[in-house]
Coordinates of C-alpha atoms and ligand atoms in Angstrom, one line a residue:
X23 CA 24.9 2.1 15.3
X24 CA 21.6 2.3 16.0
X25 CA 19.4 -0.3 18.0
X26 CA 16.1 -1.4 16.4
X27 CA 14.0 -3.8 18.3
X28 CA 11.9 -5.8 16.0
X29 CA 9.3 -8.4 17.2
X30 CA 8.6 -11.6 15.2
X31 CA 5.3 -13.3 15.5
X32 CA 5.8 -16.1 13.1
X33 CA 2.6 -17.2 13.6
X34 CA 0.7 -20.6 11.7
X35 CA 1.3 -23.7 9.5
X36 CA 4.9 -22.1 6.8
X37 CA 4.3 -18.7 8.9
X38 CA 7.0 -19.9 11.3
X39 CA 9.4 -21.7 8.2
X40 CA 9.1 -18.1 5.9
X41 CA 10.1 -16.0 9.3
X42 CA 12.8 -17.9 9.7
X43 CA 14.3 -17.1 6.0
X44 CA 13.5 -14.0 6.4
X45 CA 15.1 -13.1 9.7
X46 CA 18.1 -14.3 8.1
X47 CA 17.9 -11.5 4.9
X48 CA 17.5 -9.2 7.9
X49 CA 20.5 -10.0 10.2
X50 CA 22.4 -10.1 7.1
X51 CA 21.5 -6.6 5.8
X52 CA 21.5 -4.9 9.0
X53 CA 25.0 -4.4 10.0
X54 CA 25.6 -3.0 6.7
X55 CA 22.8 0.1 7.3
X56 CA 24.2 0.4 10.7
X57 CA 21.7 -1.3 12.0
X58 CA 21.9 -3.1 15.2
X59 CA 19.0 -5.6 16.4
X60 CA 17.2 -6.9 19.2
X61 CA 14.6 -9.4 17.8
X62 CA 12.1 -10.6 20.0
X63 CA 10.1 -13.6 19.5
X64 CA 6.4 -14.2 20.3
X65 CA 3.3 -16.2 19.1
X66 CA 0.3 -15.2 18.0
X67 CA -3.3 -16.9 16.0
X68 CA -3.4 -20.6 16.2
X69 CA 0.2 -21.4 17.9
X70 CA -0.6 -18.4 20.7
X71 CA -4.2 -19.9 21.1
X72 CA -3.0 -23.5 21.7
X73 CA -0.4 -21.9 24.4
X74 CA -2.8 -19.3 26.2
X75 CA -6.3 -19.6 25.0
X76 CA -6.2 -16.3 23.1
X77 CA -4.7 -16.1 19.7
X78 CA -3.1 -12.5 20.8
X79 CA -1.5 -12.9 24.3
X80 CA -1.1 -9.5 26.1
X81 CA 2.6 -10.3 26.4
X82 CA 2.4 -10.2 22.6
X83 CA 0.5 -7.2 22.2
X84 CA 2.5 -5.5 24.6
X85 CA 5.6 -6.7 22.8
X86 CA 4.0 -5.6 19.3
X87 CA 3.4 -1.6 21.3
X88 CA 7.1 -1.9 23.1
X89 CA 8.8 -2.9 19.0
X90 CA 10.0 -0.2 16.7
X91 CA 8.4 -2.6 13.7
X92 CA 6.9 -6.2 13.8
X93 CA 7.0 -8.7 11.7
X94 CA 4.1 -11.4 11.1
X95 CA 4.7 -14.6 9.2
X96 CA 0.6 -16.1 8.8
X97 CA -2.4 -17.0 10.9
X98 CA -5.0 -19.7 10.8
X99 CA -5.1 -23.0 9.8
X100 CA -8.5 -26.1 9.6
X101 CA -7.1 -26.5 13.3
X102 CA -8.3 -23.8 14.4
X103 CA -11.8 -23.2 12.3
X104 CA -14.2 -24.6 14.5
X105 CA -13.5 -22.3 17.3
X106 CA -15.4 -19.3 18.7
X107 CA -15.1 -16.6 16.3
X108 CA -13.4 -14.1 19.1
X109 CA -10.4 -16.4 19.7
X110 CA -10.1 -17.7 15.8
X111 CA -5.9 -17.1 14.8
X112 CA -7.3 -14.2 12.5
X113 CA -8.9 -12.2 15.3
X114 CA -4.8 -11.8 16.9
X115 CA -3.6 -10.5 13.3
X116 CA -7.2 -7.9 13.3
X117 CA -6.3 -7.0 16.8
X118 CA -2.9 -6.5 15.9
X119 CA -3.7 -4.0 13.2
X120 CA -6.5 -2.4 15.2
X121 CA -4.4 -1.9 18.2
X122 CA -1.3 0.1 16.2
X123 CA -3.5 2.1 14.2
X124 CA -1.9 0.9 11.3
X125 CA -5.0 2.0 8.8
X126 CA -3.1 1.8 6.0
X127 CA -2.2 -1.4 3.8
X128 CA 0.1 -1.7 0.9
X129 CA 0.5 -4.4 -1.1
X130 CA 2.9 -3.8 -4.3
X131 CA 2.4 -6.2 -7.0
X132 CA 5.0 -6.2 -9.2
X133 CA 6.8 -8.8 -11.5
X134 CA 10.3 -9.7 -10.4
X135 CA 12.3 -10.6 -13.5
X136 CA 11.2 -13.0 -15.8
X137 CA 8.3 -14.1 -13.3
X138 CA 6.6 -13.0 -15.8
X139 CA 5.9 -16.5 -17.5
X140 CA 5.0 -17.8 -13.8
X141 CA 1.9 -16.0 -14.2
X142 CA -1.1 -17.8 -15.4
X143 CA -2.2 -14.5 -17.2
X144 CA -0.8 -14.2 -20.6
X145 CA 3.2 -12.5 -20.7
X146 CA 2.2 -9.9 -22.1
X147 CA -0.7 -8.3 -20.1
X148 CA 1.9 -8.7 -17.2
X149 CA 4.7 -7.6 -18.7
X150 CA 5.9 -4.5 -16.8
X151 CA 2.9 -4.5 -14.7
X152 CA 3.2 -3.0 -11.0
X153 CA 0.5 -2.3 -9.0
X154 CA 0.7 -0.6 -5.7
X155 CA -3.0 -1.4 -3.5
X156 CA -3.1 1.2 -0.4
X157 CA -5.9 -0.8 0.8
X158 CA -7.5 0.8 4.5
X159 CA -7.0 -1.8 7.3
X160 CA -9.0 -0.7 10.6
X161 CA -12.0 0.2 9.3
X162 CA -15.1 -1.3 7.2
X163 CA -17.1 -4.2 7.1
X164 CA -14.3 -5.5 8.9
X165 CA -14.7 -3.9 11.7
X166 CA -18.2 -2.1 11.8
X167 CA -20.9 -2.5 14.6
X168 CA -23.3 -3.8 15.0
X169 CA -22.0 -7.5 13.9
X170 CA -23.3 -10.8 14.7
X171 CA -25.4 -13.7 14.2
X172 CA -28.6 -13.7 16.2
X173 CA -32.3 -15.3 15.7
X174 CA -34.8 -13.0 14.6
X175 CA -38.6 -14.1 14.0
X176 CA -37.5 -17.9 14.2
X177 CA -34.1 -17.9 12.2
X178 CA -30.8 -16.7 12.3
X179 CA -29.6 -13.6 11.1
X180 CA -25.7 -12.8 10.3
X181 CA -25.1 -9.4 10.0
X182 CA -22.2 -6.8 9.7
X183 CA -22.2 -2.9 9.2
X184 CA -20.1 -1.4 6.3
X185 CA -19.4 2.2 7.7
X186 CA -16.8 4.5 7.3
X187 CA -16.2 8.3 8.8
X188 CA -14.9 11.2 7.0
X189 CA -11.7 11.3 8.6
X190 CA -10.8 8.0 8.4
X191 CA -12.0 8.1 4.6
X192 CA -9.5 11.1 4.6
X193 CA -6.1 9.8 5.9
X194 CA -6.4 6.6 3.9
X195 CA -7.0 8.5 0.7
X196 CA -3.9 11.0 1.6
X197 CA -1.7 7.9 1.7
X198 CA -2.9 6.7 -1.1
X199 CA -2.2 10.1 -2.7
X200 CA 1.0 10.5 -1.2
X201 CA 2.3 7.4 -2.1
X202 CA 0.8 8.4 -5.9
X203 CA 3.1 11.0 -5.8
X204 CA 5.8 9.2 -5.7
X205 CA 4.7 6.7 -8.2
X206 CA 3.9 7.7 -11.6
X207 CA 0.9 10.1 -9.9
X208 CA -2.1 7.9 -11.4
X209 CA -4.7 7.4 -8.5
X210 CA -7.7 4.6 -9.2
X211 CA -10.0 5.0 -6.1
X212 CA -12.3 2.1 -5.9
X213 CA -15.3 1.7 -4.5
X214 CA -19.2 0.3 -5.1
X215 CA -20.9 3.9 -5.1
X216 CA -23.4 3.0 -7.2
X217 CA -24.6 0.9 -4.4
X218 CA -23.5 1.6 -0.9
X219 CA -23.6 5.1 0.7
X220 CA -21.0 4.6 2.6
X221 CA -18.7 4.4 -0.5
X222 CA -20.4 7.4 -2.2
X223 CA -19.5 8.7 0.7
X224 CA -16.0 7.6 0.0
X225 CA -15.5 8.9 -3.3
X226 CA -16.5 12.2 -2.5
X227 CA -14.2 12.8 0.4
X228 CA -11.5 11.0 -2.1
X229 CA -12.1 13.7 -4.7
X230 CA -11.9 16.5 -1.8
X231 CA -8.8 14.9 -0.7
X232 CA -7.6 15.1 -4.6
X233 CA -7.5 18.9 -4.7
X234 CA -4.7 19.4 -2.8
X235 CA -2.3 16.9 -5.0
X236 CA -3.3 18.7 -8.4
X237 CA -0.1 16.8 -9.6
X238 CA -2.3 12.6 -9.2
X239 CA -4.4 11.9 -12.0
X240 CA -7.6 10.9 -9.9
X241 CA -10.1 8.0 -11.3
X242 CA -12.8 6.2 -9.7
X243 CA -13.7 2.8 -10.2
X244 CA -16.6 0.1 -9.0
X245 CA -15.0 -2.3 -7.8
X246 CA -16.3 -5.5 -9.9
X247 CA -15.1 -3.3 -12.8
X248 CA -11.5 -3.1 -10.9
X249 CA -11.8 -7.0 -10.2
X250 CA -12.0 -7.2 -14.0
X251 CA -9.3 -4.6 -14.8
X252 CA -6.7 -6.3 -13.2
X253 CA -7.3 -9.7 -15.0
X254 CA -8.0 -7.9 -18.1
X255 CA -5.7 -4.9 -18.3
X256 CA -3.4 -4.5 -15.0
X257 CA -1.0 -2.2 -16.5
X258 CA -3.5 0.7 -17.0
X259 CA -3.3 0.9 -12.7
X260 CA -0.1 2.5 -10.9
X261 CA -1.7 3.3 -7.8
X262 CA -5.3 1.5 -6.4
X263 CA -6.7 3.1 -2.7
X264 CA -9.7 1.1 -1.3
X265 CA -11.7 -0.2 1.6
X266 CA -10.6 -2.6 3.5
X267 CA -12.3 -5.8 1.9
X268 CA -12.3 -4.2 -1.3
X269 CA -8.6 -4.2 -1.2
X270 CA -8.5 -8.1 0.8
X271 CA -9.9 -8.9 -2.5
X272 CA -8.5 -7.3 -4.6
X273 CA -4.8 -7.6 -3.3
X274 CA -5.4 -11.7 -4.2
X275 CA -6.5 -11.1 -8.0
X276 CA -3.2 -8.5 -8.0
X277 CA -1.1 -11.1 -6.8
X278 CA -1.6 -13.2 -9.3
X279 CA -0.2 -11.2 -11.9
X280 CA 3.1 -12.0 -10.0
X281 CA 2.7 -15.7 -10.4
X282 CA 2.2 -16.1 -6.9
X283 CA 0.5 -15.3 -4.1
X284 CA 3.9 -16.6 -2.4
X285 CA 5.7 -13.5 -3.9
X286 CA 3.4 -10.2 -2.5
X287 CA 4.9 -8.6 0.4
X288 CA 2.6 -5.7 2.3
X289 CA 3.5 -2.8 4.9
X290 CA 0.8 -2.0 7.4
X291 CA 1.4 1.9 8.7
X292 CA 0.0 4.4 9.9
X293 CA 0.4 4.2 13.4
X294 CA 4.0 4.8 15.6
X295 CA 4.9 1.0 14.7
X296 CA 4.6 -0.2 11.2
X297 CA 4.2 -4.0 10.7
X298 CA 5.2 -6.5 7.8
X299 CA 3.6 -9.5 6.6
X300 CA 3.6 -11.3 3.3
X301 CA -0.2 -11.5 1.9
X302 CA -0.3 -15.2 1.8
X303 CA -2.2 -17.1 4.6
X304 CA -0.4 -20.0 6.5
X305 CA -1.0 -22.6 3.7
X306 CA -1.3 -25.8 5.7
X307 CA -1.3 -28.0 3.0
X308 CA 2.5 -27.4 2.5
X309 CA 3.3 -26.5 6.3
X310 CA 6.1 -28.2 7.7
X311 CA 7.4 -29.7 4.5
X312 CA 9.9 -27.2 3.2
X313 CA 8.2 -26.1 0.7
X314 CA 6.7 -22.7 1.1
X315 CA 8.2 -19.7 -0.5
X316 CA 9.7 -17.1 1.3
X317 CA 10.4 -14.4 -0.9
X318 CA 7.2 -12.7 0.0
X319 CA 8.2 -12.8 3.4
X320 CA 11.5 -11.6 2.7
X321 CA 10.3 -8.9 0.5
X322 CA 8.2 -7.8 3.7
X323 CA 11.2 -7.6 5.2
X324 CA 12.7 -5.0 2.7
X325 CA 9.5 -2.9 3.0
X326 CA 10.5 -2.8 7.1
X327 CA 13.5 -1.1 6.3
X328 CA 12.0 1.1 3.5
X329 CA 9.3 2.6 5.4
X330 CA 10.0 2.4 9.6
X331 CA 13.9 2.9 9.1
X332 CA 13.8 4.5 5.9
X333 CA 16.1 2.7 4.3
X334 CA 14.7 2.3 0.6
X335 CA 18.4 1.0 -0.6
X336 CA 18.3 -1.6 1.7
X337 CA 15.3 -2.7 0.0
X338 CA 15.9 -2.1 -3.3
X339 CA 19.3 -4.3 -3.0
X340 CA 16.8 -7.3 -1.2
X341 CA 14.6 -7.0 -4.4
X342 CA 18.0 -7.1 -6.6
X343 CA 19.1 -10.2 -4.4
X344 CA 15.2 -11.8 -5.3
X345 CA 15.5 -11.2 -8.8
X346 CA 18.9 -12.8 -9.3
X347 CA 17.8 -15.4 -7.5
X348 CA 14.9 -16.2 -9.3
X349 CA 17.0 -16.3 -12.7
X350 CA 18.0 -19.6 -11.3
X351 CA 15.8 -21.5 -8.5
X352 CA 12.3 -21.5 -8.2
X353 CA 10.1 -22.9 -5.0
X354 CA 7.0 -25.0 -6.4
X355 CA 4.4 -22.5 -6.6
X356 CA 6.6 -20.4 -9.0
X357 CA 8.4 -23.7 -10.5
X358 CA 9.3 -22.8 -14.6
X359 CA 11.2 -25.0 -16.7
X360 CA 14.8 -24.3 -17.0
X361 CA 14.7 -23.5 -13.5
X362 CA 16.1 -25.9 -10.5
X363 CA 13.5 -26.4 -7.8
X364 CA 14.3 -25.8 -4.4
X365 CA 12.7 -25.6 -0.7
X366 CA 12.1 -22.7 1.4
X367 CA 15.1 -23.1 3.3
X368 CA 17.4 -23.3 0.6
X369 CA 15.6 -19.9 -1.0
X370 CA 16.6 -18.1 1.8
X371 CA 20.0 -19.7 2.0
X372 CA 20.1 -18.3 -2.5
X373 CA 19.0 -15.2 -1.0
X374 CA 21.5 -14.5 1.4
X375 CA 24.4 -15.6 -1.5
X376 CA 22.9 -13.0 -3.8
X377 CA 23.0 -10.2 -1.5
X378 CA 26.9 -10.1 -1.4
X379 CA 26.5 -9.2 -4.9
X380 CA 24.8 -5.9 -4.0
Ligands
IPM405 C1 -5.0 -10.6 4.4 C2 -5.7 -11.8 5.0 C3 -6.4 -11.4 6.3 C4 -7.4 -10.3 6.0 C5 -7.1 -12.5 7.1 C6 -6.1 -13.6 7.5 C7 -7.7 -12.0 8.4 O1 -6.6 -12.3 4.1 O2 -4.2 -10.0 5.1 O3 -5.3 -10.3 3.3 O4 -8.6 -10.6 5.6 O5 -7.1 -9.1 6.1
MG406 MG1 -6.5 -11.5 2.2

């Protein structure tokens, strides 16, 4: 057996209700990897704010650093909007990321069995879609300095710098080749060269990148045109790498080729700790009412085992469990006739029945 300590932060509004399903999946699966855990609850965002005043504790953070992988449920919430932009619930989750190096971001969207009329694109522009976005996650816009809002002649000014380095335009694009190669080895970089420099710088370094995986098929793409592709086409993609607010965006639009934003699941790595979080936000308009879906959360815990305890079968046989579960209940967002609708708590309880099958 070995010991893996895992930290939760369920975080705000179904953040807390979608951790819980999913810590479930992963006691359950566990033991059967040989897996033996010491999870480790602590807050961070809104609920860590209204405790300590900062939405990412140093307890947590230290936590986080102390964890062979963490897992995030969601941040944020109206609560919490009108407060200083350096202790909003989002700045724990960027701190997070920025603190564990974890530069790299991906977000597989993919249709789980007959999801595929959940979609509000058409059947058959989803059909068989799956999409992998490596999108970069400690650099950019996001992060860039200078950033502020100041008065200049008489008004104020927001600003925020878009810049990215060679090396980290480097590592980002090697995941996204590596990962490539182990897809079907079709690469769409995307980026707005035709306007910023520091993406022509980007797809230049991509291409250099490129020549030492002669095996990817390497395309570039602006990324309005991407924005469009998805919607229009997604099955052309395999394989998308882009900048972090590129890839913010463009995750969304992906995730709605699953039906739901309820159902994308995304590993953060890079760094000596990986971390897990579904893509959706905290959705306070359903927090607290049993009605959030889980699976994306649960899904994020399948990508845990997948890529910090490399165990890919463990989460290939949590998909399997999602799948046959979907054939019969649905939470709300993904609700299809035929189907019986059930809660979050009950999803997870339909998820842990269907992995005996596996
Ligand atoms: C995401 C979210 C976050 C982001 C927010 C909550 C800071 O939208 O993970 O996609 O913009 O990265
Ligand atoms: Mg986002």
């Amino acid at each position: 057996m070995s010991t893996k300590k895992i930290l939760v932060t369920p975080g705000d509004g179904i953040g807390p209700e979608v951790s819980e399903q999913a810590i479930q999946v992963l006691n359950t699966i566990a033991p059967r990897f040989g897996l033996q855990l010491e999870i480790t609850e602590k807050p961070v965002g809104g609920a860590a704010y209204d405790l300590t005043g900062t939405p990412i504790p140093d307890e947590t953070l230290q936590a986080a650093k102390n964890s062979d992988a963490v897992l995030l449920g969601a941040v944020g919430g109206p609560k919490w909007e009108a407060l200083d932009f350096s202790v909003r619930p989002e700045r724990g989750l960027l701190k997070l990321r920025s603190e564990l190096e974890l530069y790299a971001n991906l977000r597989p969207a993919v249709i789980y069995g007959d999801l595929v009329n959940a979609s509000t694109l058409k059947a058959e522009v989803v059909a068989g879609a799956d999409l992998m976005v490596v999108r970069e996650l400690t650099g950019g816009i996001y992060f860039g300095e200078p950033r502020g809002v100041e008065v200049r002649n008489g008004e104020r000014v927001g600003f925020n710098t878009l810049v990215y380095s060679e090396s980290e335009i480097r590592r980002i694009a090697k995941v996204g080749f590596e990962i490539a190669m182990k897809r079907a080895k079709k690469l769409t970089s995307v980026d707005k060269a035709n306007v910023l420099e520091s993406t022509e710088l980007w797809r230049e370094v991509v291409t250099e990148v490129g020549v030492d995986f002669p095996e990817v098929e390497l395309s570039h793409m602006y990324a309005d045109n991407a924005a469009m592709q998805i919607i229009r086409n997604p099955k052309q993609f395999d394989t998308m790498v882009t900048t972090n607010m590129f890839g913010d965006i463009l995750s969304d639009a992906a995730a709605m080729m699953t039906g739901s934003l309820g159902m994308l699941p995304s590993a953060s790595i890079g760094g000596n700790i990986g971390m897990y979080e579904p893509v959706h936000g905290s959705a306070p308009d359903i927090s607290g009412q049993d009605k959030a879906n889980p699976l994306a959360m649960i899904l994020s815990v399948g990508m845990m085992l997948r890529y910090s305890f490399d165990l890919g079968e463990a989460d290939e046989i949590i998909k399997q469990a999602v799948v046959k579960t979907l054939d019969t209940y649905r939470t709300g967002d993904v609700m299809a006739e035929g189907k019986t609708l059930i809660g979050c708590i009950e999803m997870g309880e339909k998820v842990l029945e269907a992995l005996e099958d596996f």
